Amino acid sequence: MQAADFLIEHADRVCTCAGPAPRRGAAQRDATAVEGGVVAAQEGRVVYAGPANGLHEHVQVQPGAMRIDARGCTILPGFVDPHTHVVFAGDRRDELQRRLDGASYADIAAGGGGIARTVAATRAASEDELVSLARGRLDEMLACGTTTCEAKSGYGLTTESELRQLRAIQRLNAEHAVDLVPTFLGAHAVPDDYRGRRNDYIRLVIEEMIPEVVEEALAEWCDVFCDEGAFTPEETLTILSAATAAGLKPRLHADELARSGGSEVAARVGARSADHLIFVDEAGADALAKAGVAAVLLPSAAFYLKLGRFAPARMLIARGVPVALASDVNPGGGFSPSIPFAMTLACFAMHMTLEEALVAATLNAAWSLDRADSVGSLEPGKLMDAVIVKGTLADLIRVGAPNVRMVIKRGKAVYWSQ
């Protein structure tokens, strides 16, 4: 018999997403729904998630336990956002207006905008400024139900400024309710000050940045932007091989702007995820499936960048690739902090079912960050991270409606709607 100091009861439904990770193929539709469910926790960890009539066989609710009445609501695992650039300085909303006037991503970059513009602002910002700016963005993400997120560097592109971004991520992880998973992305772009010297910049990433990141234990993952106009497959392989040898785990941006070969690189290096994949084809999907690489899809970025197409989620699922969803919070194309919005686009632009999208935003997303043992589902032993949605699961994708009633992190209410 387990003790419980926290209880969510009287819910219309609990979608636990419990079970082995990751979900692939037809199994990705299994959100493990329980009608009339209850979730109980002790000291921030789940001890029971299931039907109300089974609670007292397994759990002794302590006197004075926190009890939340979820009548008329659906309980979901806290959302896990596995791809964000949440730490940066500067403002590029004017570029969005230019995009709406017809300018392309390439047009804006050629005019001095895009990543280079954010790099200049981020280099000029102090660590305290980066922390303060990112804290507000994390507050927005939390209000939308995100309780764990990945956070990348990549807007410094010098050793000093990359380390500053990663130290800001480390501080935010200690201070904010959202748990952050740090990723080093020094290979986001070749900076302007290395124009014509790209091999020198790659050496800087490998010989100076990666060793210093590892020495200070500032990142768990290493990411590379492997795409047209960024890093080639050969360069990506070189950087990720060095990062892996140094103790960082590989993941990468792949096939976002063109068929870049990033999918095959992800499979070859055993990356945990390949992200974006708007131009991935069947051969790339088969390589990912065979190597056990997650496809982290970012439909909000495709939407705001006006790319004219979305990642082929149905094809990826059909070929056995575990699919996850992320927000891509960033200054240029990740304008929405909302995983529910990403889920909405996944359903209506990428043809995923609502259950597939939910699993993609919880259990599979957690697995893509090596966190499926602690978050991503509501089952005994995992963190008591949950989202209480007003109404049904379908109400979650009513864009603009105040559908998140409460967000729970480690057994404590950290956000609630008015």
C-alpha positions as MATLAB code, in Angstrom:
seq = 'MQAADFLIEHADRVCTCAGPAPRRGAAQRDATAVEGGVVAAQEGRVVYAGPANGLHEHVQVQPGAMRIDARGCTILPGFVDPHTHVVFAGDRRDELQRRLDGASYADIAAGGGGIARTVAATRAASEDELVSLARGRLDEMLACGTTTCEAKSGYGLTTESELRQLRAIQRLNAEHAVDLVPTFLGAHAVPDDYRGRRNDYIRLVIEEMIPEVVEEALAEWCDVFCDEGAFTPEETLTILSAATAAGLKPRLHADELARSGGSEVAARVGARSADHLIFVDEAGADALAKAGVAAVLLPSAAFYLKLGRFAPARMLIARGVPVALASDVNPGGGFSPSIPFAMTLACFAMHMTLEEALVAATLNAAWSLDRADSVGSLEPGKLMDAVIVKGTLADLIRVGAPNVRMVIKRGKAVYWSQ';
ca = [
       0.000    0.000    0.000;
       1.450    3.327   -1.131;
       0.985    6.606    0.735;
      -0.186    9.638   -1.253;
       0.054   13.326   -0.390;
      -1.433   14.551   -3.691;
      -4.563   13.471   -5.575;
      -6.334   14.508   -8.767;
      -9.800   12.954   -8.634;
     -13.208   12.892  -10.338;
     -11.676   13.406  -13.801;
     -13.828   12.488  -16.769;
     -10.787   10.835  -18.366;
      -7.084   10.298  -17.758;
      -4.833    9.750  -20.779;
      -1.842    8.214  -19.031;
       0.239    7.431  -22.169;
       1.708    4.677  -19.980;
       3.746    1.860  -21.438;
       7.059    1.232  -23.153;
       8.733    4.000  -25.140;
       8.903    4.936  -27.877;
       5.575    4.234  -29.571;
       5.888    3.349  -33.255;
       3.457    2.694  -36.073;
      -0.079    1.797  -35.021;
       1.002    1.797  -31.363;
       1.502    5.569  -31.533;
      -2.300    5.898  -31.338;
      -2.407    4.307  -27.889;
      -2.829    7.098  -25.327;
      -3.951    4.561  -22.667;
      -7.154    6.373  -21.737;
      -8.956    5.612  -18.467;
     -12.527    6.792  -17.986;
     -13.295    8.248  -14.560;
      -9.631    8.148  -13.628;
      -7.558    9.215  -10.644;
      -3.883   10.148  -10.341;
      -2.140    9.992   -6.952;
       1.392   11.003   -5.995;
       3.735   11.027   -3.047;
       6.564   13.552   -2.729;
       6.261   14.589   -6.357;
       6.135   11.124   -7.938;
       3.172    9.177   -9.256;
       2.087    6.205   -7.142;
      -1.176    5.424   -8.935;
      -2.864    6.345  -12.217;
      -5.981    4.422  -13.113;
      -9.676    3.905  -12.446;
     -11.124    5.483   -9.324;
     -12.490    2.174   -8.061;
      -8.975    0.758   -7.856;
      -7.414    3.591   -5.885;
      -8.012    2.284   -2.366;
      -6.585   -1.145   -3.187;
      -3.220    0.462   -3.883;
      -3.072    3.854   -2.156;
      -3.586    5.272    1.314;
      -4.409    8.956    0.879;
      -2.836   10.819    3.785;
      -4.791   13.210    6.003;
      -4.239   16.721    4.715;
      -3.272   15.550    1.230;
      -3.738   18.073   -1.580;
      -6.881   17.048   -3.473;
      -7.799   18.553   -6.846;
     -11.318   18.076   -8.171;
     -11.019   17.555  -11.935;
     -14.734   17.135  -12.652;
     -15.461   17.911  -16.288;
     -11.768   17.703  -17.169;
      -9.219   15.467  -18.862;
      -5.842   14.768  -17.259;
      -2.766   14.453  -19.482;
       0.949   14.005  -18.820;
       2.910   17.254  -18.737;
       4.046   18.125  -22.249;
       7.683   17.544  -23.189;
       9.042   19.976  -25.790;
      12.129   18.350  -27.350;
      13.354   21.166  -29.618;
      13.612   24.824  -28.558;
      15.941   27.790  -28.944;
      14.408   29.513  -25.929;
      17.571   31.367  -24.792;
      18.380   34.313  -27.044;
      18.383   38.112  -27.203;
      16.977   40.478  -29.800;
      13.656   40.815  -31.595;
      12.899   39.678  -35.166;
       9.161   40.148  -35.318;
       9.638   42.660  -38.125;
      10.946   39.760  -40.214;
       7.599   38.048  -39.768;
       5.954   41.088  -41.318;
       8.417   40.977  -44.208;
       7.604   37.295  -44.670;
       3.926   38.144  -44.841;
       4.807   40.663  -47.567;
       6.372   37.829  -49.579;
      10.034   37.708  -48.514;
      11.481   34.204  -48.206;
      13.677   32.773  -45.454;
      16.652   33.054  -47.826;
      15.778   36.650  -48.802;
      15.741   37.727  -45.161;
      19.027   35.968  -44.381;
      20.709   37.509  -47.438;
      19.724   40.956  -46.176;
      21.472   40.490  -42.835;
      18.495   39.045  -40.998;
      17.832   35.556  -39.742;
      20.255   33.736  -37.456;
      23.033   36.334  -37.983;
      20.860   39.085  -36.542;
      20.065   37.092  -33.427;
      23.731   36.167  -33.058;
      24.706   39.848  -32.889;
      22.082   40.580  -30.210;
      22.889   37.472  -28.182;
      26.624   38.139  -28.212;
      25.925   41.600  -26.787;
      23.675   40.299  -23.973;
      24.876   39.419  -20.483;
      24.094   36.100  -18.850;
      21.621   37.846  -16.532;
      19.859   39.397  -19.521;
      19.618   36.038  -21.280;
      18.168   34.435  -18.144;
      15.611   37.208  -17.698;
      14.469   37.100  -21.330;
      14.190   33.307  -21.406;
      12.338   33.185  -18.095;
       9.396   35.041  -19.640;
       9.287   32.611  -22.560;
       9.361   29.630  -20.213;
       6.451   31.152  -18.275;
       4.456   31.205  -21.518;
       5.385   27.607  -22.307;
       4.394   26.493  -18.811;
       0.991   28.147  -19.156;
       0.447   26.018  -22.285;
       1.282   22.807  -20.399;
       4.996   22.299  -21.042;
       6.764   20.899  -17.975;
      10.033   19.705  -19.579;
      11.857   21.184  -22.552;
      15.096   20.927  -24.446;
      17.054   24.201  -24.755;
      19.828   24.859  -27.291;
      22.700   27.271  -27.530;
      23.592   28.284  -31.081;
      23.061   32.044  -31.106;
      26.555   32.917  -29.889;
      28.886   31.150  -32.324;
      31.940   32.132  -30.313;
      33.238   29.984  -27.485;
      32.524   32.657  -24.882;
      28.991   33.412  -26.016;
      28.044   29.746  -26.532;
      29.179   29.005  -22.976;
      27.218   32.027  -21.750;
      24.029   30.689  -23.325;
      24.590   27.256  -21.802;
      25.266   28.743  -18.364;
      21.995   30.660  -18.674;
      20.222   27.365  -19.463;
      21.845   25.777  -16.416;
      20.610   28.616  -14.183;
      17.099   28.474  -15.595;
      16.954   24.734  -15.005;
      17.720   25.357  -11.332;
      15.330   28.301  -10.953;
      12.287   27.667  -13.157;
       9.457   25.153  -12.759;
      10.084   23.813  -16.281;
      12.926   21.269  -16.374;
      15.461   22.122  -19.100;
      17.597   19.656  -21.062;
      20.732   21.422  -22.409;
      21.999   21.047  -25.984;
      25.143   22.550  -27.500;
      24.473   23.915  -31.010;
      27.689   25.686  -31.892;
      27.230   24.324  -35.423;
      24.045   26.303  -36.034;
      25.623   28.419  -38.774;
      29.017   29.651  -39.900;
      29.181   33.185  -38.445;
      29.915   36.222  -40.589;
      33.329   36.685  -38.986;
      34.342   33.284  -40.438;
      32.998   33.974  -43.919;
      35.294   32.194  -46.375;
      36.905   30.265  -43.506;
      34.292   27.640  -42.713;
      36.881   24.926  -42.049;
      38.473   27.185  -39.427;
      35.084   27.572  -37.749;
      34.463   23.816  -37.753;
      37.878   23.348  -36.129;
      36.901   25.932  -33.493;
      33.719   23.983  -32.723;
      35.587   20.675  -32.470;
      38.859   21.703  -30.858;
      37.754   24.479  -28.498;
      33.980   24.715  -28.005;
      33.181   21.038  -27.456;
      36.033   20.450  -24.963;
      35.066   23.521  -22.915;
      31.368   22.594  -22.922;
      32.265   19.117  -21.692;
      34.753   20.382  -19.109;
      32.071   22.575  -17.511;
      29.373   19.872  -17.920;
      27.091   22.425  -19.590;
      25.363   20.200  -22.158;
      24.029   16.690  -22.541;
      23.503   16.770  -26.295;
      25.273   18.123  -29.376;
      23.178   19.295  -32.331;
      24.205   20.313  -35.857;
      22.113   22.141  -38.463;
      22.590   19.778  -41.409;
      20.806   21.434  -44.303;
      21.080   23.475  -47.460;
      23.012   26.644  -46.654;
      24.155   25.310  -43.278;
      26.439   22.287  -42.714;
      26.987   19.456  -45.194;
      26.476   15.799  -44.265;
      30.252   15.295  -44.226;
      30.792   18.300  -41.928;
      27.940   17.177  -39.699;
      29.386   13.684  -39.410;
      32.791   15.119  -38.473;
      31.359   17.399  -35.772;
      29.016   14.820  -34.265;
      31.719   12.155  -34.248;
      33.957   14.506  -32.259;
      31.111   15.387  -29.912;
      30.255   11.736  -29.309;
      33.890   10.910  -28.600;
      33.891   13.734  -26.027;
      30.799   12.362  -24.275;
      27.960   14.405  -25.798;
      24.993   12.584  -27.321;
      24.062   13.386  -30.958;
      20.899   14.885  -32.433;
      20.501   17.099  -35.494;
      18.427   19.420  -37.610;
      17.837   17.555  -40.866;
      16.074   17.952  -44.208;
      14.227   21.142  -43.246;
      14.944   23.338  -46.261;
      15.891   20.655  -48.802;
      16.696   16.945  -49.080;
      20.055   17.401  -47.360;
      21.055   13.846  -46.429;
      20.666   14.686  -42.755;
      18.435   11.691  -42.146;
      21.136    9.293  -43.246;
      23.706   11.080  -41.072;
      21.382   10.776  -38.078;
      21.062    7.058  -38.705;
      24.794    6.594  -39.237;
      25.830    8.308  -35.977;
      23.000    6.736  -33.964;
      21.422   10.098  -33.142;
      18.484    9.991  -30.786;
      16.557   12.399  -33.003;
      16.481   14.007  -36.428;
      14.451   17.200  -36.329;
      12.268   19.088  -38.865;
      12.382   16.483  -41.723;
      10.129   18.481  -44.019;
      11.900   17.051  -47.084;
      12.640   13.544  -45.803;
      11.840   10.793  -48.309;
      11.064    7.098  -47.893;
      14.726    6.077  -48.012;
      15.543    8.568  -45.265;
      12.595    7.384  -43.192;
      13.675    3.751  -43.560;
      17.189    4.665  -42.410;
      15.759    6.410  -39.342;
      13.479    3.471  -38.530;
      16.266    0.922  -38.869;
      18.598    2.940  -36.627;
      15.898    3.704  -34.032;
      16.037    7.481  -34.491;
      13.068    9.613  -33.426;
      11.571   12.098  -35.869;
      11.015   15.370  -34.000;
       8.594   17.366  -36.130;
       8.067   21.127  -35.801;
       4.902   22.116  -37.666;
       4.734   25.547  -36.011;
       8.061   26.458  -37.644;
       6.877   25.317  -41.082;
       3.703   27.362  -40.529;
       5.394   30.609  -39.458;
       8.212   30.322  -41.998;
       5.616   29.853  -44.773;
       7.581   26.948  -46.205;
       4.578   25.716  -48.164;
       4.767   22.161  -46.875;
       4.932   20.153  -43.662;
       6.859   17.068  -42.626;
       5.327   13.794  -43.929;
       4.184   12.497  -40.544;
       1.913    9.789  -41.970;
       4.723    8.342  -44.060;
       7.125    8.384  -41.099;
       4.615    6.633  -38.834;
       3.771    4.073  -41.516;
       7.459    3.218  -41.898;
       7.952    2.652  -38.173;
       9.681    5.890  -37.162;
       8.683    7.111  -33.671;
       7.311   10.640  -34.114;
       7.608   13.429  -31.544;
       6.385   17.035  -31.673;
       8.129   20.232  -30.583;
       7.432   23.964  -30.629;
      10.783   25.229  -32.000;
      10.476   28.359  -29.837;
      12.934   30.782  -31.452;
      13.128   34.401  -32.621;
      12.625   33.774  -36.336;
      10.019   31.092  -36.885;
       9.039   29.618  -33.527;
       6.582   32.294  -32.507;
       4.248   30.044  -30.542;
       5.180   28.670  -27.106;
       2.249   26.273  -27.312;
       2.562   22.512  -27.698;
      -1.252   22.345  -28.104;
      -0.863   24.589  -31.171;
       1.820   22.246  -32.526;
      -0.580   19.354  -31.909;
      -3.326   21.205  -33.793;
      -1.079   21.665  -36.812;
       0.046   18.044  -36.540;
      -3.574   16.948  -36.829;
      -4.803   19.334  -39.507;
      -1.657   19.886  -41.601;
       0.233   16.606  -41.092;
      -2.814   14.335  -40.815;
      -1.975   12.789  -37.449;
      -4.741   11.604  -35.165;
      -5.255   13.453  -31.900;
      -3.979   10.449  -29.938;
      -0.868   10.207  -32.116;
      -0.205   13.886  -31.537;
      -0.620   13.482  -27.784;
       1.839   10.585  -27.627;
       4.203   12.604  -29.829;
       4.073   15.509  -27.343;
       4.537   13.359  -24.249;
       6.017    9.838  -24.201;
       7.824    9.944  -27.557;
       9.095   13.459  -26.906;
      10.441   12.334  -23.535;
      12.159    9.348  -25.160;
      13.777   11.623  -27.743;
      15.469   13.442  -24.834;
      16.377   10.294  -22.862;
      13.790   11.231  -20.235;
      11.144    8.535  -20.731;
      12.114    6.921  -17.433;
      10.995   10.019  -15.516;
       8.479   12.019  -17.596;
       6.166   11.687  -20.594;
       3.490    9.499  -19.004;
       1.469    9.169  -15.835;
       2.593    5.907  -14.256;
       4.096    4.872  -10.923;
       7.632    6.064  -10.328;
       7.560    8.967  -12.770;
       7.380   12.640  -11.871;
       3.900   13.959  -11.064;
       3.849   16.290  -14.086;
       0.351   16.779  -15.479;
      -1.934   19.066  -17.449;
      -5.597   19.395  -16.502;
      -7.634   20.286  -19.588;
     -11.126   21.737  -19.389;
     -13.369   19.321  -21.257;
     -12.136   16.555  -23.529;
      -8.858   15.922  -25.315;
     -10.399   17.551  -28.384;
     -10.821   20.794  -26.439;
      -7.041   21.053  -26.257;
      -6.860   21.939  -29.955;
      -9.444   24.735  -29.776;
      -6.821   27.361  -30.582;
      -7.226   30.511  -28.508;
      -9.627   28.982  -25.997;
      -8.564   28.990  -22.304;
      -8.454   25.195  -22.238;
      -5.556   24.567  -19.809;
      -7.090   24.735  -16.358;
      -4.005   23.771  -14.343;
      -0.414   22.599  -14.778;
       1.195   20.347  -12.156;
       4.968   20.005  -11.790;
       6.466   17.494   -9.339;
       3.176   17.294   -7.467;
       2.612   21.046   -7.124;
       0.290   23.362   -9.015;
       2.584   25.773  -10.857;
      -0.016   27.360  -13.179;
      -3.778   27.711  -13.067;
      -6.179   29.732  -15.208;
      -8.238   32.508  -13.732;
];
